């Protein structure tokens, strides 16, 4: 099996080190979450990430992002784009819409598992909003249910024009999340 589809001993060590470092931080949730996102971005070669509890997360619900935390590279106006995403633009995100029915159990998904390249790059949210405002392309989303129609959500993003996430990247995020 190719390295891009399996985790190595070094991968597991990097994930364990990140989790141990996170436990040593002050108990401030924002500090810990930002460190976790920064570490995951470093491990999988991502540009940035966004974490937020989301309430009313179900098909037909409003999906309300609560207290979004950003990490990784958010320079060059990207922070404003990611915050706009958390405020309203998520409602047209084809990956979020495609995975909304899977909130009842923990799940970590790579974009290509649910949305084809043709559908992704042809969608206005991706072609206009993501490319212009967040400057990110491919994503891995992770959800952990914490109540009826409420999840803890994490999105890890690659910069526009970078390679797509591999199964190995998805597994690394799953290991840590």
Coordinates of C-alpha atoms in Angstrom, one line a residue, residues 121-122 132 153:
X121 CA -14.8 23.7 -9.1
X122 CA -18.1 24.5 -10.9
X132 CA -11.2 35.2 -3.8
X153 CA -16.6 21.0 13.6

